[in-house]
CSV table of C-alpha atoms and ligand atoms in Angstrom, one decimal:
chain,number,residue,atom,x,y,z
A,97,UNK,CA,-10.5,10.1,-43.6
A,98,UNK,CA,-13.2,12.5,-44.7
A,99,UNK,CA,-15.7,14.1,-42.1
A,100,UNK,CA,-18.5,12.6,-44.7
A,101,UNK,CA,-17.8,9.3,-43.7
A,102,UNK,CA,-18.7,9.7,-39.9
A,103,UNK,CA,-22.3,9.1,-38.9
A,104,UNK,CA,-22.9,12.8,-36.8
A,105,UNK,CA,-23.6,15.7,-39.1
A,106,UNK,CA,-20.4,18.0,-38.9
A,107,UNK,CA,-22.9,21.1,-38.0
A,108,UNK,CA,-23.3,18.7,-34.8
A,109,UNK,CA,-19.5,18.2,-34.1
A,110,UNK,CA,-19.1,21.3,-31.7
A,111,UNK,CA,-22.3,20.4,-29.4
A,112,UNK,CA,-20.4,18.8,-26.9
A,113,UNK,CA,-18.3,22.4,-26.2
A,114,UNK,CA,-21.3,23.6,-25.9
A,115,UNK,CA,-23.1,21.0,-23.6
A,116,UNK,CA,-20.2,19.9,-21.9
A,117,UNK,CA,-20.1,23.9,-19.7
A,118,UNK,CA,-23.5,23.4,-18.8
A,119,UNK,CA,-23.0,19.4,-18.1
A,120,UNK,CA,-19.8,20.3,-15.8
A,121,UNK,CA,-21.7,22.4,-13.9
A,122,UNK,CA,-23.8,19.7,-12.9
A,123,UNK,CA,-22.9,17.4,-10.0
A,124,UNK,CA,-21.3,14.5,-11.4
A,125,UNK,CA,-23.8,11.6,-11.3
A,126,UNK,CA,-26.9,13.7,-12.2
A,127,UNK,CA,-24.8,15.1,-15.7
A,128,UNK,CA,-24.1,11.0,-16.3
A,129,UNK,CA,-27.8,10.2,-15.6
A,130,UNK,CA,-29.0,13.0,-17.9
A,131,UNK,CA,-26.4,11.8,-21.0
A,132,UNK,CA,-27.8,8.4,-20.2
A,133,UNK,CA,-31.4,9.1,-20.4
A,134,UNK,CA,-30.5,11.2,-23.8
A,135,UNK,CA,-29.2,8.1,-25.2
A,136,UNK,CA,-32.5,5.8,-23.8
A,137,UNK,CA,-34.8,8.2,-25.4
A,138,UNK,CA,-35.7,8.6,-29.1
A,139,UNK,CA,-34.3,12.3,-29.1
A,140,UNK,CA,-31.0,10.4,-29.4
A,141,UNK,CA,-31.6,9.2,-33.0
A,142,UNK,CA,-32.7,12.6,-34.4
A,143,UNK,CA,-29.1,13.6,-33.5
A,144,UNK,CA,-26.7,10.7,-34.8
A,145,UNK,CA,-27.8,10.5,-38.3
A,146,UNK,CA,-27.6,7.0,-39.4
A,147,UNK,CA,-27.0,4.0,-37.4
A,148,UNK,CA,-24.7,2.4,-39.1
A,149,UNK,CA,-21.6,2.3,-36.5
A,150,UNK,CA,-18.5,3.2,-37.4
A,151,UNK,CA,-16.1,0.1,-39.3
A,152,UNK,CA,-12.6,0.8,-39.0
A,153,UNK,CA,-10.4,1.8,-42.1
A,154,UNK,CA,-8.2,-1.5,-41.7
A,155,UNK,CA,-11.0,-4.0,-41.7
A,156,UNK,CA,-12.8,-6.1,-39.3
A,157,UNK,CA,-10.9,-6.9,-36.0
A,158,UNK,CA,-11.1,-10.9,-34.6
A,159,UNK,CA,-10.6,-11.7,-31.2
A,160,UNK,CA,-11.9,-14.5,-29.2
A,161,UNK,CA,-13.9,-15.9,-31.9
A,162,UNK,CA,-16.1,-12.5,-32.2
A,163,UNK,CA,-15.9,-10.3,-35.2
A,164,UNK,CA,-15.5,-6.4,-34.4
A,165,UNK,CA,-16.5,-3.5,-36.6
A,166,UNK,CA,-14.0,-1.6,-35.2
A,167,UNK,CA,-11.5,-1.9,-31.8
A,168,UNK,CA,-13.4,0.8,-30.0
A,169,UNK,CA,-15.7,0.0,-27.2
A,170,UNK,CA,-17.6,1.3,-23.9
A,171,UNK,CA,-15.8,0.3,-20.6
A,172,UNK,CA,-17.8,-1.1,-18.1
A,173,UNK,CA,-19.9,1.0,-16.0
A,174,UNK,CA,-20.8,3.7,-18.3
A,175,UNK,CA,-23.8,2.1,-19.0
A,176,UNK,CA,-24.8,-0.5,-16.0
A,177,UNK,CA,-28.2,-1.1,-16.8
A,178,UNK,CA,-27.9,-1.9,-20.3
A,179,UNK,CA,-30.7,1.1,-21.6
A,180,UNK,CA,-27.8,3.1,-23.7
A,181,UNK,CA,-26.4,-0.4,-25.5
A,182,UNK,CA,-28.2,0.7,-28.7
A,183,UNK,CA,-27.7,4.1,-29.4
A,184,UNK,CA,-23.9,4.0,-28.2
A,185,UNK,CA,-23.5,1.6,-30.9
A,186,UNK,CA,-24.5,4.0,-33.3
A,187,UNK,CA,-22.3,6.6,-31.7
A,188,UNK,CA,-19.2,4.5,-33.6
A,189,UNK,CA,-18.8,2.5,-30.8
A,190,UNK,CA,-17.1,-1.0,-32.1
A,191,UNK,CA,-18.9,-2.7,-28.8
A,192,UNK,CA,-20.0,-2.3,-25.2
A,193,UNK,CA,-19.5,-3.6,-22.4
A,194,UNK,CA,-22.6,-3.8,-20.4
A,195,UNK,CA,-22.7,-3.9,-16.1
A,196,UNK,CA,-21.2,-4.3,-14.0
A,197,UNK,CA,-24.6,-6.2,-12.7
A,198,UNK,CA,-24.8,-8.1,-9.4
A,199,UNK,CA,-27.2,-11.0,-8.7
A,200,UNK,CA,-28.8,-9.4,-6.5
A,201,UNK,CA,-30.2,-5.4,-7.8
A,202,UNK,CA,-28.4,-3.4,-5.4
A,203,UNK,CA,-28.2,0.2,-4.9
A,204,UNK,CA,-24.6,1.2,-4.5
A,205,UNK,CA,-23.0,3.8,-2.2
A,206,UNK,CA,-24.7,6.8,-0.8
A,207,UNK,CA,-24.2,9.7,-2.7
A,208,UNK,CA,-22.0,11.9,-3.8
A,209,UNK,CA,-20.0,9.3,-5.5
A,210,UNK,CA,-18.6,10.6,-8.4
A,211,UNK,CA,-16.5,13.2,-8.5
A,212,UNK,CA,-14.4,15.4,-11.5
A,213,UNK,CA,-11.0,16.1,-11.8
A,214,UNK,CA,-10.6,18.3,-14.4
A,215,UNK,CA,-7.2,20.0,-13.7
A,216,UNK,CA,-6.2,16.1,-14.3
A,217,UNK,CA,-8.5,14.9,-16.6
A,218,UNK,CA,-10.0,12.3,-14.0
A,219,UNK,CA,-13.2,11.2,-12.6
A,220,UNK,CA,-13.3,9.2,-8.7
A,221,UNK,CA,-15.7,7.0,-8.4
A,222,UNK,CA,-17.0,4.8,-5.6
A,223,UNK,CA,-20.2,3.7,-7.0
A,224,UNK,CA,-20.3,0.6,-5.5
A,225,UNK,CA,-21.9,-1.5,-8.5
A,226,UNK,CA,-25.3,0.2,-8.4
A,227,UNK,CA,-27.6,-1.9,-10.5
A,228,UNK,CA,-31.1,-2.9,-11.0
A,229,UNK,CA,-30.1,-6.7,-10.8
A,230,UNK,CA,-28.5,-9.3,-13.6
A,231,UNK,CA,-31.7,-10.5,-14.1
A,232,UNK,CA,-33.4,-7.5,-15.0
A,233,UNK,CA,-30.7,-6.2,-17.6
A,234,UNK,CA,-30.6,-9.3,-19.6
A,235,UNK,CA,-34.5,-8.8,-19.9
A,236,UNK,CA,-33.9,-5.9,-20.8
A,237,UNK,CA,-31.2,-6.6,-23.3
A,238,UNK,CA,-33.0,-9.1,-24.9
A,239,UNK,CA,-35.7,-7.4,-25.8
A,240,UNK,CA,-33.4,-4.3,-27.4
A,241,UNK,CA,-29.8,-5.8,-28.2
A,242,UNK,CA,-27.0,-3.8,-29.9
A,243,UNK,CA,-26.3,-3.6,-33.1
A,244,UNK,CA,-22.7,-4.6,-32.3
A,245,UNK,CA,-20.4,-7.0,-30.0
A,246,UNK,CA,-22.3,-6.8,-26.3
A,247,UNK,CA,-19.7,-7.8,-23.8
A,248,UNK,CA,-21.6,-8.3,-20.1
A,249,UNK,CA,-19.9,-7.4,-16.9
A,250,UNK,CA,-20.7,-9.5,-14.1
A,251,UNK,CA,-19.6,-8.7,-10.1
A,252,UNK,CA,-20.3,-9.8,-6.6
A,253,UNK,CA,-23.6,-8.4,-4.8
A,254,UNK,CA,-22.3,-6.9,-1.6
A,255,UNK,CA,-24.8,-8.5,0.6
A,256,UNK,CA,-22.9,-12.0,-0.3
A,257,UNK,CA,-19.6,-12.7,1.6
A,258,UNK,CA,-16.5,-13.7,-0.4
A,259,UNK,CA,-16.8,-17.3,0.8
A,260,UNK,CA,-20.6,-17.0,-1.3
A,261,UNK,CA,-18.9,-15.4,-3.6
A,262,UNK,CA,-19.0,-18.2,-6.3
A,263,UNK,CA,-22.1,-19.3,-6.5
A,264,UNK,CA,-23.3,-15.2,-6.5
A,265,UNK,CA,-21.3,-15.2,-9.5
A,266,UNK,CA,-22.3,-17.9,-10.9
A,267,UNK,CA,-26.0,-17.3,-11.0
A,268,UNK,CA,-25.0,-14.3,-12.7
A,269,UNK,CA,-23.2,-15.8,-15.0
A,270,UNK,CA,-25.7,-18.3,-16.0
A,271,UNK,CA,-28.3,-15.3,-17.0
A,272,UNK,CA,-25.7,-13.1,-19.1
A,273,UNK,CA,-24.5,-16.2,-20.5
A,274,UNK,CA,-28.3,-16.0,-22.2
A,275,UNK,CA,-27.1,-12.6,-24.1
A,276,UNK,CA,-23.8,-12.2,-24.1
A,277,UNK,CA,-21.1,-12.5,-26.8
A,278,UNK,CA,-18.5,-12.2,-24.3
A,279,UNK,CA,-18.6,-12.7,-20.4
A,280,UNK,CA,-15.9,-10.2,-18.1
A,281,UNK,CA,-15.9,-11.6,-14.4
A,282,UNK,CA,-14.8,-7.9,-12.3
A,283,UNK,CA,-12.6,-8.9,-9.5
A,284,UNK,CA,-11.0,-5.3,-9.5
A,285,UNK,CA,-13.5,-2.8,-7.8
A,286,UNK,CA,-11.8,-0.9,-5.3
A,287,UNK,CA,-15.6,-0.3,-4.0
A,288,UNK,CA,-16.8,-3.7,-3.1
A,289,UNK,CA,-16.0,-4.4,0.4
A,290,UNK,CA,-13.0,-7.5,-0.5
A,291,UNK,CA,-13.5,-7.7,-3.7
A,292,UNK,CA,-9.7,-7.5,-4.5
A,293,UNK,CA,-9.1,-10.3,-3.2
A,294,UNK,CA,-10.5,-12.6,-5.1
A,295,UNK,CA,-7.6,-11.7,-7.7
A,296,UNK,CA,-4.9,-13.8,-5.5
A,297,UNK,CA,-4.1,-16.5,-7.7
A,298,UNK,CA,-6.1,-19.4,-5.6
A,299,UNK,CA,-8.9,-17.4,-5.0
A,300,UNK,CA,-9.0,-16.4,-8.8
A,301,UNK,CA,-8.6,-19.7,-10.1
A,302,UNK,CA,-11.4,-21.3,-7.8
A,303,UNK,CA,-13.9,-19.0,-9.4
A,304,UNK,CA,-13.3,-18.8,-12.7
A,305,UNK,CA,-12.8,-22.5,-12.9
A,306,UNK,CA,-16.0,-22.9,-11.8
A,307,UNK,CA,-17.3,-20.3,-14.4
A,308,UNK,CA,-15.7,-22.0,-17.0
A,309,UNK,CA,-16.8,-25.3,-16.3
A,310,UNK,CA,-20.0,-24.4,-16.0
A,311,UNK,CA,-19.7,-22.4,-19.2
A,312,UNK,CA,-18.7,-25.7,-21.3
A,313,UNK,CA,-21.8,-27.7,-19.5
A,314,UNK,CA,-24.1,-25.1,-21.1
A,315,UNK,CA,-22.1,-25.1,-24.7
A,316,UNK,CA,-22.4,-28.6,-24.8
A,317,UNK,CA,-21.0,-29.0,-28.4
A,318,UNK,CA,-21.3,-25.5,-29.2
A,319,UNK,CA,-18.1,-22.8,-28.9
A,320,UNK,CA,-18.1,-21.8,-25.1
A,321,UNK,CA,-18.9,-18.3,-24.9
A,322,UNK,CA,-15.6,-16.3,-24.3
A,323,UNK,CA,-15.0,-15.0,-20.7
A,324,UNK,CA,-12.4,-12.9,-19.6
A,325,UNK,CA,-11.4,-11.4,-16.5
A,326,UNK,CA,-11.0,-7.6,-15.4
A,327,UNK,CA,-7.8,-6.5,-13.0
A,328,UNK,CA,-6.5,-3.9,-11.5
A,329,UNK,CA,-4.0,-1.6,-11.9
A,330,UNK,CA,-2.4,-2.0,-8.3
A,331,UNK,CA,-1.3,-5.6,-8.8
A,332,UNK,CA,2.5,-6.4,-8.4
A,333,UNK,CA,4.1,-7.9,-11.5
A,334,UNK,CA,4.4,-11.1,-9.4
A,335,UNK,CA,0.5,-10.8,-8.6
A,336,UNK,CA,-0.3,-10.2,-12.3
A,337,UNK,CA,1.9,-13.3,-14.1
A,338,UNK,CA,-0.3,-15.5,-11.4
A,339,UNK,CA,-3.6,-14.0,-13.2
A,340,UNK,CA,-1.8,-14.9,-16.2
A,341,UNK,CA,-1.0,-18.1,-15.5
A,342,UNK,CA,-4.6,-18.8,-14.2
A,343,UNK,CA,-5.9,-17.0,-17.2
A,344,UNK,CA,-3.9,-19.7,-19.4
A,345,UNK,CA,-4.7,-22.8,-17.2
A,346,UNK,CA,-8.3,-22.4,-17.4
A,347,UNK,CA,-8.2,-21.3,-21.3
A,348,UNK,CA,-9.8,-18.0,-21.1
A,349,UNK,CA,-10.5,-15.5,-23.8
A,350,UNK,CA,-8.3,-12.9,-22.3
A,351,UNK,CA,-8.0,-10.1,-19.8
A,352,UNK,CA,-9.5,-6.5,-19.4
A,353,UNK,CA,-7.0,-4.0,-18.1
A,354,UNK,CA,-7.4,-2.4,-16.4
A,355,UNK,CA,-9.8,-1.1,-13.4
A,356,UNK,CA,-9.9,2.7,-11.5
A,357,UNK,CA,-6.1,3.1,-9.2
A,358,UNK,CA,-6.6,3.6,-5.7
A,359,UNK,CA,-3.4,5.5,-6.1
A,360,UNK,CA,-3.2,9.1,-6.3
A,361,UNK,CA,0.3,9.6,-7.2
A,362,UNK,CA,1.2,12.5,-9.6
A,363,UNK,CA,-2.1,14.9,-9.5
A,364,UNK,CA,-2.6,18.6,-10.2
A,365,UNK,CA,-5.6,19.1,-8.4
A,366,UNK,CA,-4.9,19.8,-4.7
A,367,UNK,CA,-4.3,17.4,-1.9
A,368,UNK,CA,-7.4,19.3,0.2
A,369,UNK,CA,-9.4,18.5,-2.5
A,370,UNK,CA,-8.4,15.2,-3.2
A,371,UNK,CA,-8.8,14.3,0.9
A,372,UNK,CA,-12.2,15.7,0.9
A,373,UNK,CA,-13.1,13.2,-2.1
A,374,UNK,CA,-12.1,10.3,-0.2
A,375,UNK,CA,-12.4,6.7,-1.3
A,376,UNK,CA,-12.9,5.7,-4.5
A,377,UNK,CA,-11.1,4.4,-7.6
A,378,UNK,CA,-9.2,6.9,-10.0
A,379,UNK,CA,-9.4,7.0,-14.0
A,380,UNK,CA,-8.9,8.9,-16.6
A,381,UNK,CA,-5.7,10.4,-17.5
A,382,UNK,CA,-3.4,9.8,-14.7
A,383,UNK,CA,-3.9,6.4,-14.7
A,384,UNK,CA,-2.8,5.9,-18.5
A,385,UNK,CA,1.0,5.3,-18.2
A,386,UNK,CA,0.1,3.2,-15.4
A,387,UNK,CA,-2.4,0.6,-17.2
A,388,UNK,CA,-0.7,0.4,-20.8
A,389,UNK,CA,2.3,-1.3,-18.3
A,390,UNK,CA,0.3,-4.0,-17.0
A,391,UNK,CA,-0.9,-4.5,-20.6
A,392,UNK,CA,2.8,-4.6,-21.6
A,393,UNK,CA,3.4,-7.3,-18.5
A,394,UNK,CA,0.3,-9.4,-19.8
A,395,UNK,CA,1.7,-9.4,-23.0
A,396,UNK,CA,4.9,-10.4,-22.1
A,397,UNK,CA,4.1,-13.1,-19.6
A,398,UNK,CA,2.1,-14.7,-21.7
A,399,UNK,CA,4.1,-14.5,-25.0
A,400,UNK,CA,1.1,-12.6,-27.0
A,401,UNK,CA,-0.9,-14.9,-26.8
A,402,UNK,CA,-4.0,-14.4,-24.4
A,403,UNK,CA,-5.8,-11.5,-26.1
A,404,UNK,CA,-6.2,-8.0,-24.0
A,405,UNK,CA,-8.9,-5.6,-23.6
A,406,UNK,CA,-7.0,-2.1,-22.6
A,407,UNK,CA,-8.6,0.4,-21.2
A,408,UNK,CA,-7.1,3.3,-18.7
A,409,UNK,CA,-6.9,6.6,-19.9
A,410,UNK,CA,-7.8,7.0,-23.7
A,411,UNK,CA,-8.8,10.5,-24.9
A,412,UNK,CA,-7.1,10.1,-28.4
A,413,UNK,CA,-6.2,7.9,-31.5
A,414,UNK,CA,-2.7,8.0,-29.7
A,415,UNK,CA,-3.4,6.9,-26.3
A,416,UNK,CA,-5.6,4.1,-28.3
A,417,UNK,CA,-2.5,3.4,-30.1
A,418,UNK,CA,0.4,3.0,-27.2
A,419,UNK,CA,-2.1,0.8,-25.6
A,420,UNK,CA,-2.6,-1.4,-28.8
A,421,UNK,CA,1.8,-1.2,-29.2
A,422,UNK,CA,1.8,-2.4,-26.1
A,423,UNK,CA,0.1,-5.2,-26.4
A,424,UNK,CA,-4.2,-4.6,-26.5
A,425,UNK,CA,-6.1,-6.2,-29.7
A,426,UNK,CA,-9.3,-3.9,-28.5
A,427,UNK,CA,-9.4,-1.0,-26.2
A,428,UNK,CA,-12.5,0.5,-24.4
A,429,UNK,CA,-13.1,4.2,-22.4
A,430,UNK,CA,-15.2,5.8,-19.5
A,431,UNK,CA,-13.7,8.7,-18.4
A,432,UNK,CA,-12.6,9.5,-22.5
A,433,UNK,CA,-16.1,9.8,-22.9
A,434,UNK,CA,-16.7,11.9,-20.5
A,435,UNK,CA,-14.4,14.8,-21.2
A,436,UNK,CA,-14.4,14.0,-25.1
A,437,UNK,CA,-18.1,13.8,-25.6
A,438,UNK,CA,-20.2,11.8,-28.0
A,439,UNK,CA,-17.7,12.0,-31.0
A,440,UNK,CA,-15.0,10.1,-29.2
A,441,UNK,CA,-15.6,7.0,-30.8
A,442,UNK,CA,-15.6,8.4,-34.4
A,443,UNK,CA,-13.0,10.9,-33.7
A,444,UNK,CA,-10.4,7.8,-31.9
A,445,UNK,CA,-11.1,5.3,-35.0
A,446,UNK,CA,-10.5,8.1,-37.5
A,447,UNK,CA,-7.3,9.4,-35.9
A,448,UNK,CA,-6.5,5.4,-34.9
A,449,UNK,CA,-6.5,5.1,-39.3
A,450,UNK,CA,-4.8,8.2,-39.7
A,451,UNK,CA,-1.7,6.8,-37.3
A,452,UNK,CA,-2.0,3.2,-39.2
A,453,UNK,CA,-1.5,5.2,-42.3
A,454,UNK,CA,1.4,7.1,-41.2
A,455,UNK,CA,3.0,3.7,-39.6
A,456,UNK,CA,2.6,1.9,-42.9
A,457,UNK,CA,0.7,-0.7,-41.0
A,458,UNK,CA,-1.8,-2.4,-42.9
A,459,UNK,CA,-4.1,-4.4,-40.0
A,460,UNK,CA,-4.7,-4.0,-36.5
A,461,UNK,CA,-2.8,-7.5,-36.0
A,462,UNK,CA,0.3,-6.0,-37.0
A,463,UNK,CA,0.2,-3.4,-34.6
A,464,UNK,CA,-0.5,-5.4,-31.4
A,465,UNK,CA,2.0,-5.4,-29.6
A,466,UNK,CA,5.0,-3.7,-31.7
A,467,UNK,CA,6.7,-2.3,-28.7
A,468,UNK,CA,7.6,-5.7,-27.9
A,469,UNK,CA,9.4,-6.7,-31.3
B,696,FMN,C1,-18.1,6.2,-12.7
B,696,FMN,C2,-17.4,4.9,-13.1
B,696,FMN,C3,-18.0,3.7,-12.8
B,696,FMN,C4,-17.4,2.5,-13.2
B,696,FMN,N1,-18.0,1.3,-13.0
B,696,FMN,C5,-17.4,0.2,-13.3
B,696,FMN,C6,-18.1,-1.1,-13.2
B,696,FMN,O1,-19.3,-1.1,-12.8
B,696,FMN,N2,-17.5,-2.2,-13.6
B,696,FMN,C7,-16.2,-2.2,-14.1
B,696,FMN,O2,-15.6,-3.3,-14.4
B,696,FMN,N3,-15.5,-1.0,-14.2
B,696,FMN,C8,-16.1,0.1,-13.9
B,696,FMN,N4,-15.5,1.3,-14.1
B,696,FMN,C9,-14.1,1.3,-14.6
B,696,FMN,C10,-14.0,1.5,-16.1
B,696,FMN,O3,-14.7,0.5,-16.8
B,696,FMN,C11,-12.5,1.6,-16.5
B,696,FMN,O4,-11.9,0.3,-16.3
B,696,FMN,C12,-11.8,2.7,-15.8
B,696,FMN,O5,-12.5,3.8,-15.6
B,696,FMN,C13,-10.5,3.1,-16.6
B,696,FMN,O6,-10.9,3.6,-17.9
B,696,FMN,P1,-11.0,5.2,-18.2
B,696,FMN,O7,-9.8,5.8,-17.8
B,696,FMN,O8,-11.2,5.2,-19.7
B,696,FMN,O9,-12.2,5.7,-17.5
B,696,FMN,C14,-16.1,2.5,-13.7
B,696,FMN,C15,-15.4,3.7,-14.0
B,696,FMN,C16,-16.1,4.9,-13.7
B,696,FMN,C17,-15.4,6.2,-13.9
């Protein structure tokens, strides 16, 4: 592939080692806030060139019914209050995943609560689901929707108690349900007070049963719109064929892993520094190895057949491309983005086609889940 075909002009492709210095230097959440209002304002489009997002090389991907220009998309979190959608989509972003937002608006942990890595490549976060409310973002959205797949993100408000934590959901679920073309329930937060638990396999199955019944009342004849559900990197293998078979009892879409580790196994930055971070969940590159497994158990236990979002750790057309092997139709990135910059969508689908080429391999079906064969 041919720099002409991307949609930044190549004089721009070396702003981000420029920006990113200055960025760094900034404390974490105040460099994320400035990238976000970038992409909010008009100033945005004067940089990316056209707005055509980027298709991939090997055709249009299908999964869960949706169509996707290409298989790389936003994680979760990156942009929670749905203002970004639009101009990340031109960025050569195959989708985004908008959230997570909680019923109620909430405004997260106190601050600092994002903190780099860099020896490791690695953000910690314990943002706690900061968010100006479900309600308010799918205004929002509606009035400025994304040229591309919009996946919403939905998570319990912290002032609501597990045993509330159905019907929180569920209101939330009945306004994105309005915009979304796909619907991720998060049970996977390490920074929601008990939020993990709602993965056990009861627990799980009570709520999204609900979701999905309530998702075929409001479809009526219509296809129901897909949902999916987000884990965590910690869970056993016992813990994650249970989500699996809940996942296939109740017909979902598919799953999204995974979450932010609250492991801290195998880092390079020091153990002073990690202490005096504290809490929080882990991503980026040390959690890579660790969620293309649980993609690789998913696949397994569930023969190939219930569709995976992966996501953990992708800088590169090649971390892209082990989590795809392993078993992932569609991949997504936060902390990629971060240290990567604005090209990382462009620069993963190019080098994803370059690899495809090199393999032979002539779709993105044929590669899902090769490790396996
Ligand atoms: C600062 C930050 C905030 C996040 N917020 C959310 C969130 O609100 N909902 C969610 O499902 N995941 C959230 N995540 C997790 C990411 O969506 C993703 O699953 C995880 O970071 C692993 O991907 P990565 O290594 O590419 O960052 C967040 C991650 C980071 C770094």
């Amino acid at each position: 592939m041919t720099k002409k075909r991307f949609t930044i002009h190549d004089s721009r492709l070396t702003i981000y080692d420029l920006v990113r210095p200055i960025l760094f230097k900034m404390p974490p959440e105040t460099a994320h806030e400035l990238a976000i209002r970038f992409l909010e304002s008009g100033y945005a489009d004067k940089i990316i060139q056209n707005q055509n997002f980027t298709s991939f090389e090997f055709g249009e991907i299908e999964a869960f019914g949706l169509k996707f220009k290409n298989p790389v998309g936003v994680a979760a979190g990156f942009d929670k209050n749905g203002v970004a959608a639009k101009r990340l989509a031109a960025l050569g972003f195959g989708f985004v995943e908008v959230g997570t937002t909680t019923f109620h608006p909430q405004p997260g942990n106190p601050k600092p609560r994002l903190f780099r890595l860099p020896q490791d490549k690695a953000l910690i976060n314990r943002a706690g689901f900061n968010n100006d409310g479900t309600r308010v973002v799918v205004e929002r959205l509606k009035r400025d929707r994304p040229p591309c797949v919009l996946g919403m993100n939905i998570g319990k408000s912290k002032i609501v108690p597990n045993e509330e934590a159905v019907e929180d959901y569920q209101k939330s679920f009945d306004l994105v349900r309005e915009i979304a073309d796909y619907i991720v329930v998060n049970v996977s937060s390490p920074n929601t007070p008990h939020l993990r638990e709602l993965q056990k396999a009861d627990a799980l199955f009570d709520l999204l049963s609900v979701l999905q019944k309530r998702n075929r009342e409001l479809s009526a004849n219509k296809s129901l719109t897909p949902l999916l559900v987000k884990i965590a990197p910690d869970l056993s293998e016992a813990e994650i064929e249970a989500v699996v078979g809940v996942a296939q009892d109740l017909k979902l879409a598919g799953i999204v892993a995974t979450n932010t580790t609250v492991g801290r196994e195998n880092l390079k930055t020091s153990k002073t520094e990690i202490e005096r971070i504290g809490a929080g969940g882990l991503s980026g590159a040390p959690l890579k190895n660790r969620s293309t497994e649980i993609i690789e158990k998913i696949f397994r236990h569930s023969g190939g057949k219930l569709p995976i979002i992966g996501v953990g750790g992708i800088f590169t057309g090649g971390d892209a491309f082990e989590k795809i092997a392993a078993g992932a139709t569609l991949v997504q990135l936060y902390t990629g983005f971060v240290y990567q910059g604005f090209t990382v969508a462009r620069d993963i689908n190019a080098s994803l086609a370059e690899i495809f080429r090199q393999r032979g391999l002539k779709t993105l079906e044929a590669a899902v889940g090769i490790n396996h064969e």
